[in-house]
Amino acid sequence: MLKISFISLLIISCTINSICYSQNTNKRSELPFPRLGMWWLDAWNEPPEKIARYDLLLNEFENNNDKLQAVRQINPHIKVFRPISPTETAWYTWNTQTPEPLTKILPSSFFLLKIGSVLRSPISANDTVVPLKDISDSKGVSLFHTGQTIAIGRNESARIISINVKNKTLTVKRGFIRPASKHNLGEHVAEHFSFWPKTWVMNNTYHCPREIIPGFNKPMNWLEFFFIKLTNEITPYNEYINQKELRYDGIIIDRFEDYQSWLADWSWNPEDIFPIDLYHNNQPVPVEEFDASWRNGTDILLKLLRAQYPGLPIIRNNASTVRYALYDGQVYETGGWSSPSTSWWENLFIKINTDDNYFKVGPYMDWFKNNKTKTVLIEVYEDETMPDSNLKYKKPFSDPEFIPNYQRMRFSLTSTLLGDGFYSYEANTSSHGSGGLIWFDEYDNAGQGKGYLGYPTGEYKFLPEKLYMREFDHGIVLVNPNSNVVHITLDRKYRKIKGKQNPIINDGKETSRISLNGFDGIILLK
């Protein structure tokens, strides 16, 4: 009852207090193809002319509204979605080594924690040896690992330097991000979950406890606190219109999957016991029970956002779900282009992945079966590797001598054009568009103009040659999701793009005979 009444209170307060917003309501005609997107470009340093070349931006502009207005003047049809990230909280503020103020004030229960132990005796704020009741579980598996971070009690975190199994103690660096304090016998000690470097995973579950946060007089759980903080950030008070103002055309929720049990590096069998401390009692729960709580938690945040911003499109990133009706689209932050296979491509674009009966991921094309207005983005990286612990990559994207993987771009762009989504080619998983913006000949017909393909004349077709094809007003796209070269004779002549980046492929010649390499695609013009 407490959960329901608190959420109802939040929703009612939004209505009573007239926390409204002004949304860009200009009627936008359907955009011609290709439709291009970009996530997290450098809005401070990129000129408006470059930013406005895209049709969909996933970017913050609260502190750069003048730039956004200039972009909209150039491209009035651009859609700008505001990214939010409730699943992780950073250790440090952006591009500094200063501890993130928000992370310092949050209680331990707001972080997703592993099964842990309790203090065997009290410790002071200066003690560096932490005595525990248990150092391993009933099967002898260690509960703690050198180099990992732990939550101690309600408000402190520490980093493990070494482990003494015999004495059941941890030697730690105290006050890591969250300040050190004294702790009593029996206080909780457990490892944080950390998926992305220098961040902690947050407790998005339905069972996250409610606690009082400094500056607030009502108890709330993590997602309720996140919601209140978010609305103050993205809908600032505008004294000129005497109301709160939203400058965005939608919201993109980063890493908001239906399931999160994969974090535990555990078997995905629903009958397995799952080592995440759902109830903060150091007792494991079945996988299904944890994922149900996580899914119910994400739905609560969605309901709060729907009530606060009625009619505003809300999409998710990396959504391991087939619940299309709840959201207005999805970002497919893809990997696998560096070593593609036919089955991988088909699962991503064409058919539902049924290899696992528990974790079902809906394919790209399914979003357009009933509603072509869904906002769906295929996001592809030049460098697909995860960053190191310092968020650095092996190669800089901005190197002037760097040559991008043109075949990967062609294959992924033409695959995206089989549906009605947006396409983005980015540097890597950390810098995204801020690692540099590469503009390809296929984006605007080598400078002839955006939207040069016009509109599709129908759905995609599967050809006898095992190629996929889709026809547009001014051309066609061909996709070869197989490892072998395919030769095809078309029913008429088409002209290739006359480009400068890769003239061996885009030579501008007319032909009706195409040889398409494995895992490649091509755009041909009428």
Tab-separated table of N, CA and C in Angstrom, residues 314-418:
chain	number	residue	atom	x	y	z
A	314	ILE	N	8.633	7.781	-25.471
A	314	ILE	CA	9.652	7.242	-24.579
A	314	ILE	C	10.181	5.953	-25.194
A	315	ILE	N	11.493	5.912	-25.442
A	315	ILE	CA	12.106	4.722	-26.024
A	315	ILE	C	13.194	4.214	-25.080
A	316	ARG	N	13.651	2.986	-25.339
A	316	ARG	CA	14.678	2.390	-24.489
A	316	ARG	C	15.884	1.972	-25.316
A	317	ASN	N	17.006	1.815	-24.620
A	317	ASN	CA	18.213	1.295	-25.242
A	317	ASN	C	18.461	-0.120	-24.754
A	318	ASN	N	18.877	-0.994	-25.690
A	318	ASN	CA	19.228	-2.377	-25.327
A	318	ASN	C	18.113	-3.077	-24.572
A	319	ALA	N	16.910	-2.946	-25.057
A	319	ALA	CA	15.767	-3.515	-24.335
A	319	ALA	C	15.614	-4.997	-24.651
A	320	SER	N	15.990	-5.843	-23.694
A	320	SER	CA	15.786	-7.285	-23.861
A	320	SER	C	14.314	-7.585	-23.578
A	321	THR	N	13.488	-7.360	-24.563
A	321	THR	CA	12.047	-7.453	-24.343
A	321	THR	C	11.320	-7.661	-25.662
A	322	VAL	N	10.126	-8.177	-25.577
A	322	VAL	CA	9.223	-8.202	-26.722
A	322	VAL	C	7.945	-7.425	-26.398
A	323	ARG	N	8.004	-6.602	-25.346
A	323	ARG	CA	6.822	-5.848	-24.909
A	323	ARG	C	6.755	-4.522	-25.681
A	324	TYR	N	6.457	-4.623	-26.954
A	324	TYR	CA	6.477	-3.454	-27.823
A	324	TYR	C	5.440	-2.397	-27.424
A	325	ALA	N	4.325	-2.842	-26.887
A	325	ALA	CA	3.228	-1.918	-26.635
A	325	ALA	C	3.564	-0.885	-25.556
A	326	LEU	N	4.521	-1.183	-24.677
A	326	LEU	CA	4.807	-0.279	-23.564
A	326	LEU	C	5.622	0.935	-23.982
A	327	TYR	N	6.419	0.799	-25.041
A	327	TYR	CA	7.354	1.856	-25.416
A	327	TYR	C	7.103	2.309	-26.852
A	328	ASP	N	7.694	3.452	-27.172
A	328	ASP	CA	7.492	4.082	-28.477
A	328	ASP	C	8.659	3.833	-29.421
A	329	GLY	N	9.483	2.862	-29.096
A	329	GLY	CA	10.608	2.533	-29.953
A	329	GLY	C	11.780	2.031	-29.141
A	330	GLN	N	12.914	1.890	-29.801
A	330	GLN	CA	14.075	1.289	-29.164
A	330	GLN	C	15.341	1.669	-29.908
A	331	VAL	N	16.443	1.758	-29.165
A	331	VAL	CA	17.770	1.833	-29.745
A	331	VAL	C	18.389	0.441	-29.662
A	332	TYR	N	18.832	-0.058	-30.797
A	332	TYR	CA	19.592	-1.300	-30.825
A	332	TYR	C	21.074	-0.923	-30.833
A	333	GLU	N	21.679	-0.896	-29.649
A	333	GLU	CA	23.106	-0.614	-29.543
A	333	GLU	C	23.831	-1.918	-29.879
A	334	THR	N	24.192	-2.067	-31.119
A	334	THR	CA	24.553	-3.385	-31.625
A	334	THR	C	26.039	-3.681	-31.480
A	335	GLY	N	26.342	-4.958	-31.436
A	335	GLY	CA	27.686	-5.493	-31.544
A	335	GLY	C	27.616	-6.706	-32.455
A	336	GLY	N	28.751	-7.208	-32.870
A	336	GLY	CA	28.770	-8.380	-33.720
A	336	GLY	C	29.148	-8.101	-35.157
A	337	TRP	N	29.277	-6.827	-35.522
A	337	TRP	CA	29.610	-6.487	-36.902
A	337	TRP	C	31.047	-6.869	-37.253
A	338	SER	N	31.898	-6.990	-36.255
A	338	SER	CA	33.285	-7.355	-36.525
A	338	SER	C	33.433	-8.836	-36.853
A	339	SER	N	32.458	-9.648	-36.454
A	339	SER	CA	32.489	-11.085	-36.798
A	339	SER	C	31.057	-11.567	-37.043
A	340	PRO	N	30.419	-11.092	-38.109
A	340	PRO	CA	28.998	-11.368	-38.334
A	340	PRO	C	28.743	-12.809	-38.756
A	341	SER	N	27.505	-13.242	-38.556
A	341	SER	CA	27.029	-14.531	-39.063
A	341	SER	C	25.602	-14.335	-39.558
A	342	THR	N	25.139	-15.233	-40.371
A	342	THR	CA	23.778	-15.129	-40.906
A	342	THR	C	22.740	-15.223	-39.796
A	343	SER	N	22.915	-16.164	-38.885
A	343	SER	CA	21.940	-16.322	-37.804
A	343	SER	C	21.928	-15.098	-36.891
A	344	TRP	N	23.105	-14.528	-36.604
A	344	TRP	CA	23.165	-13.306	-35.795
A	344	TRP	C	22.400	-12.179	-36.477
A	345	TRP	N	22.615	-11.996	-37.776
A	345	TRP	CA	21.940	-10.919	-38.506
A	345	TRP	C	20.434	-11.137	-38.529
A	346	GLU	N	19.998	-12.367	-38.799
A	346	GLU	CA	18.564	-12.654	-38.857
A	346	GLU	C	17.898	-12.414	-37.504
A	347	ASN	N	18.560	-12.796	-36.421
A	347	ASN	CA	17.987	-12.571	-35.092
A	347	ASN	C	17.876	-11.088	-34.774
A	348	LEU	N	18.832	-10.306	-35.226
A	348	LEU	CA	18.825	-8.870	-34.953
A	348	LEU	C	17.783	-8.135	-35.774
A	349	PHE	N	17.640	-8.505	-37.040
A	349	PHE	CA	16.801	-7.714	-37.938
A	349	PHE	C	15.452	-8.347	-38.277
A	350	ILE	N	15.379	-9.657	-38.412
A	350	ILE	CA	14.219	-10.263	-39.067
A	350	ILE	C	13.334	-11.076	-38.131
A	351	LYS	N	13.909	-11.932	-37.310
A	351	LYS	CA	13.083	-12.861	-36.539
A	351	LYS	C	13.455	-12.836	-35.071
A	352	ILE	N	12.505	-13.177	-34.237
A	352	ILE	CA	12.731	-13.160	-32.804
A	352	ILE	C	13.768	-14.217	-32.417
A	353	ASN	N	14.624	-13.839	-31.497
A	353	ASN	CA	15.641	-14.770	-31.005
A	353	ASN	C	15.001	-15.728	-30.008
A	354	THR	N	14.815	-16.963	-30.430
A	354	THR	CA	14.170	-17.957	-29.568
A	354	THR	C	15.166	-19.005	-29.089
A	355	ASP	N	16.463	-18.714	-29.215
A	355	ASP	CA	17.454	-19.679	-28.749
A	355	ASP	C	17.350	-19.898	-27.245
A	356	ASP	N	16.924	-18.877	-26.538
A	356	ASP	CA	16.750	-18.992	-25.096
A	356	ASP	C	15.273	-18.763	-24.783
A	357	ASN	N	14.670	-19.670	-24.057
A	357	ASN	CA	13.245	-19.570	-23.776
A	357	ASN	C	12.911	-18.498	-22.755
A	358	TYR	N	13.937	-17.972	-22.085
A	358	TYR	CA	13.677	-17.022	-21.006
A	358	TYR	C	13.936	-15.584	-21.442
A	359	PHE	N	15.087	-15.335	-22.091
A	359	PHE	CA	15.439	-13.992	-22.508
A	359	PHE	C	15.122	-13.835	-23.994
A	360	LYS	N	14.001	-13.257	-24.291
A	360	LYS	CA	13.590	-13.060	-25.676
A	360	LYS	C	13.876	-11.619	-26.089
A	361	VAL	N	14.494	-11.454	-27.239
A	361	VAL	CA	14.805	-10.135	-27.761
A	361	VAL	C	14.088	-9.959	-29.091
A	362	GLY	N	13.243	-8.954	-29.192
A	362	GLY	CA	12.495	-8.726	-30.412
A	362	GLY	C	13.374	-8.132	-31.495
A	363	PRO	N	13.200	-8.532	-32.755
A	363	PRO	CA	14.028	-8.020	-33.848
A	363	PRO	C	13.592	-6.630	-34.303
A	364	TYR	N	14.487	-5.987	-35.002
A	364	TYR	CA	14.281	-4.629	-35.505
A	364	TYR	C	12.995	-4.498	-36.320
A	365	MET	N	12.747	-5.420	-37.244
A	365	MET	CA	11.615	-5.282	-38.147
A	365	MET	C	10.267	-5.378	-37.447
A	366	ASP	N	10.210	-6.028	-36.286
A	366	ASP	CA	8.934	-6.189	-35.595
A	366	ASP	C	8.349	-4.860	-35.117
A	367	TRP	N	9.193	-3.840	-34.926
A	367	TRP	CA	8.683	-2.557	-34.454
A	367	TRP	C	7.764	-1.885	-35.471
A	368	PHE	N	7.887	-2.240	-36.747
A	368	PHE	CA	7.150	-1.532	-37.785
A	368	PHE	C	5.935	-2.300	-38.293
A	369	LYS	N	5.627	-3.436	-37.672
A	369	LYS	CA	4.508	-4.249	-38.168
A	369	LYS	C	3.171	-3.556	-37.967
A	370	ASN	N	3.014	-2.894	-36.820
A	370	ASN	CA	1.713	-2.291	-36.507
A	370	ASN	C	1.758	-0.773	-36.438
A	371	ASN	N	2.939	-0.201	-36.335
A	371	ASN	CA	3.019	1.243	-36.168
A	371	ASN	C	4.316	1.755	-36.783
A	372	LYS	N	4.228	2.408	-37.919
A	372	LYS	CA	5.422	2.887	-38.619
A	372	LYS	C	5.963	4.179	-38.011
A	373	THR	N	5.306	4.729	-37.001
A	373	THR	CA	5.797	5.959	-36.389
A	373	THR	C	6.738	5.680	-35.221
A	374	LYS	N	7.036	4.437	-34.935
A	374	LYS	CA	7.954	4.118	-33.852
A	374	LYS	C	9.339	4.698	-34.154
A	375	THR	N	9.998	5.185	-33.108
A	375	THR	CA	11.342	5.729	-33.252
A	375	THR	C	12.338	4.638	-32.897
A	376	VAL	N	12.972	4.069	-33.907
A	376	VAL	CA	13.896	2.947	-33.728
A	376	VAL	C	15.225	3.312	-34.387
A	377	LEU	N	16.315	3.085	-33.654
A	377	LEU	CA	17.647	3.439	-34.140
A	377	LEU	C	18.553	2.217	-34.098
A	378	ILE	N	19.234	1.954	-35.207
A	378	ILE	CA	20.311	0.966	-35.239
A	378	ILE	C	21.624	1.721	-35.030
A	379	GLU	N	22.308	1.396	-33.944
A	379	GLU	CA	23.547	2.088	-33.566
A	379	GLU	C	24.723	1.127	-33.757
A	380	VAL	N	25.703	1.549	-34.559
A	380	VAL	CA	26.833	0.691	-34.930
A	380	VAL	C	28.129	1.420	-34.592
A	381	TYR	N	29.120	0.641	-34.126
A	381	TYR	CA	30.402	1.225	-33.729
A	381	TYR	C	31.534	0.796	-34.648
A	382	GLU	N	32.459	1.717	-34.879
A	382	GLU	CA	33.707	1.378	-35.542
A	382	GLU	C	34.553	0.475	-34.634
A	383	ASP	N	34.651	0.852	-33.371
A	383	ASP	CA	35.380	0.064	-32.376
A	383	ASP	C	34.358	-0.531	-31.417
A	384	GLU	N	34.138	-1.848	-31.516
A	384	GLU	CA	33.101	-2.506	-30.717
A	384	GLU	C	33.588	-2.946	-29.346
A	385	THR	N	34.882	-2.832	-29.057
A	385	THR	CA	35.406	-3.339	-27.798
A	385	THR	C	34.959	-2.475	-26.626
A	386	MET	N	34.882	-3.096	-25.454
A	386	MET	CA	34.591	-2.350	-24.240
A	386	MET	C	35.809	-1.507	-23.872
A	387	PRO	N	35.597	-0.349	-23.259
A	387	PRO	CA	36.743	0.466	-22.827
A	387	PRO	C	37.473	-0.192	-21.670
A	388	ASP	N	38.714	0.249	-21.421
A	388	ASP	CA	39.423	-0.255	-20.257
A	388	ASP	C	38.908	0.445	-19.008
A	389	SER	N	39.529	0.184	-17.880
A	389	SER	CA	39.029	0.721	-16.610
A	389	SER	C	39.100	2.238	-16.541
A	390	ASN	N	39.890	2.857	-17.427
A	390	ASN	CA	39.992	4.315	-17.474
A	390	ASN	C	39.167	4.925	-18.597
A	391	LEU	N	38.285	4.108	-19.187
A	391	LEU	CA	37.413	4.548	-20.273
A	391	LEU	C	38.212	5.013	-21.487
A	392	LYS	N	39.342	4.341	-21.734
A	392	LYS	CA	40.148	4.665	-22.901
A	392	LYS	C	40.092	3.520	-23.898
A	393	TYR	N	40.266	3.871	-25.187
A	393	TYR	CA	40.185	2.901	-26.258
A	393	TYR	C	41.535	2.730	-26.942
A	394	LYS	N	41.629	1.673	-27.728
A	394	LYS	CA	42.899	1.330	-28.370
A	394	LYS	C	43.274	2.320	-29.467
A	395	LYS	N	42.301	2.905	-30.151
A	395	LYS	CA	42.623	3.777	-31.282
A	395	LYS	C	41.723	5.013	-31.271
A	396	PRO	N	42.265	6.167	-31.515
A	396	PRO	CA	41.457	7.394	-31.539
A	396	PRO	C	40.676	7.502	-32.846
A	397	PHE	N	39.418	7.834	-32.734
A	397	PHE	CA	38.559	7.945	-33.914
A	397	PHE	C	38.856	9.201	-34.725
A	398	SER	N	39.447	10.191	-34.054
A	398	SER	CA	39.670	11.482	-34.719
A	398	SER	C	41.005	11.548	-35.454
A	399	ASP	N	41.763	10.472	-35.499
A	399	ASP	CA	43.037	10.446	-36.221
A	399	ASP	C	42.787	10.766	-37.698
A	400	PRO	N	43.421	11.811	-38.243
A	400	PRO	CA	43.158	12.201	-39.647
A	400	PRO	C	43.541	11.122	-40.656
A	401	GLU	N	44.412	10.204	-40.287
A	401	GLU	CA	44.812	9.137	-41.200
A	401	GLU	C	43.975	7.873	-41.017
A	402	PHE	N	43.015	7.948	-40.114
A	402	PHE	CA	42.194	6.768	-39.839
A	402	PHE	C	41.226	6.507	-40.994
A	403	ILE	N	41.112	5.259	-41.413
A	403	ILE	CA	40.177	4.865	-42.471
A	403	ILE	C	39.082	4.004	-41.852
A	404	PRO	N	37.837	4.434	-41.923
A	404	PRO	CA	36.757	3.665	-41.303
A	404	PRO	C	36.481	2.373	-42.066
A	405	ASN	N	35.736	1.506	-41.437
A	405	ASN	CA	35.361	0.227	-42.039
A	405	ASN	C	34.146	0.461	-42.942
A	406	TYR	N	34.403	0.773	-44.203
A	406	TYR	CA	33.324	1.124	-45.124
A	406	TYR	C	32.356	-0.036	-45.336
A	407	GLN	N	32.861	-1.257	-45.374
A	407	GLN	CA	31.966	-2.393	-45.590
A	407	GLN	C	31.017	-2.567	-44.410
A	408	ARG	N	31.526	-2.405	-43.185
A	408	ARG	CA	30.658	-2.500	-42.010
A	408	ARG	C	29.560	-1.447	-42.077
A	409	MET	N	29.941	-0.226	-42.486
A	409	MET	CA	28.945	0.835	-42.604
A	409	MET	C	27.902	0.482	-43.656
A	410	ARG	N	28.330	0.028	-44.840
A	410	ARG	CA	27.371	-0.299	-45.902
A	410	ARG	C	26.425	-1.409	-45.472
A	411	PHE	N	26.986	-2.457	-44.888
A	411	PHE	CA	26.187	-3.606	-44.463
A	411	PHE	C	25.146	-3.204	-43.427
A	412	SER	N	25.547	-2.406	-42.461
A	412	SER	CA	24.618	-2.014	-41.393
A	412	SER	C	23.617	-0.960	-41.855
A	413	LEU	N	24.048	-0.016	-42.686
A	413	LEU	CA	23.127	1.004	-43.190
A	413	LEU	C	22.050	0.382	-44.073
A	414	THR	N	22.457	-0.453	-45.031
A	414	THR	CA	21.466	-1.061	-45.926
A	414	THR	C	20.547	-2.015	-45.165
A	415	SER	N	21.072	-2.677	-44.133
A	415	SER	CA	20.210	-3.522	-43.295
A	415	SER	C	19.155	-2.675	-42.594
A	416	THR	N	19.558	-1.514	-42.103
A	416	THR	CA	18.618	-0.601	-41.442
A	416	THR	C	17.557	-0.118	-42.421
A	417	LEU	N	17.934	0.103	-43.677
A	417	LEU	CA	17.001	0.614	-44.683
A	417	LEU	C	15.942	-0.418	-45.084
A	418	LEU	N	16.104	-1.662	-44.663
A	418	LEU	CA	15.038	-2.647	-44.882
A	418	LEU	C	13.805	-2.319	-44.042
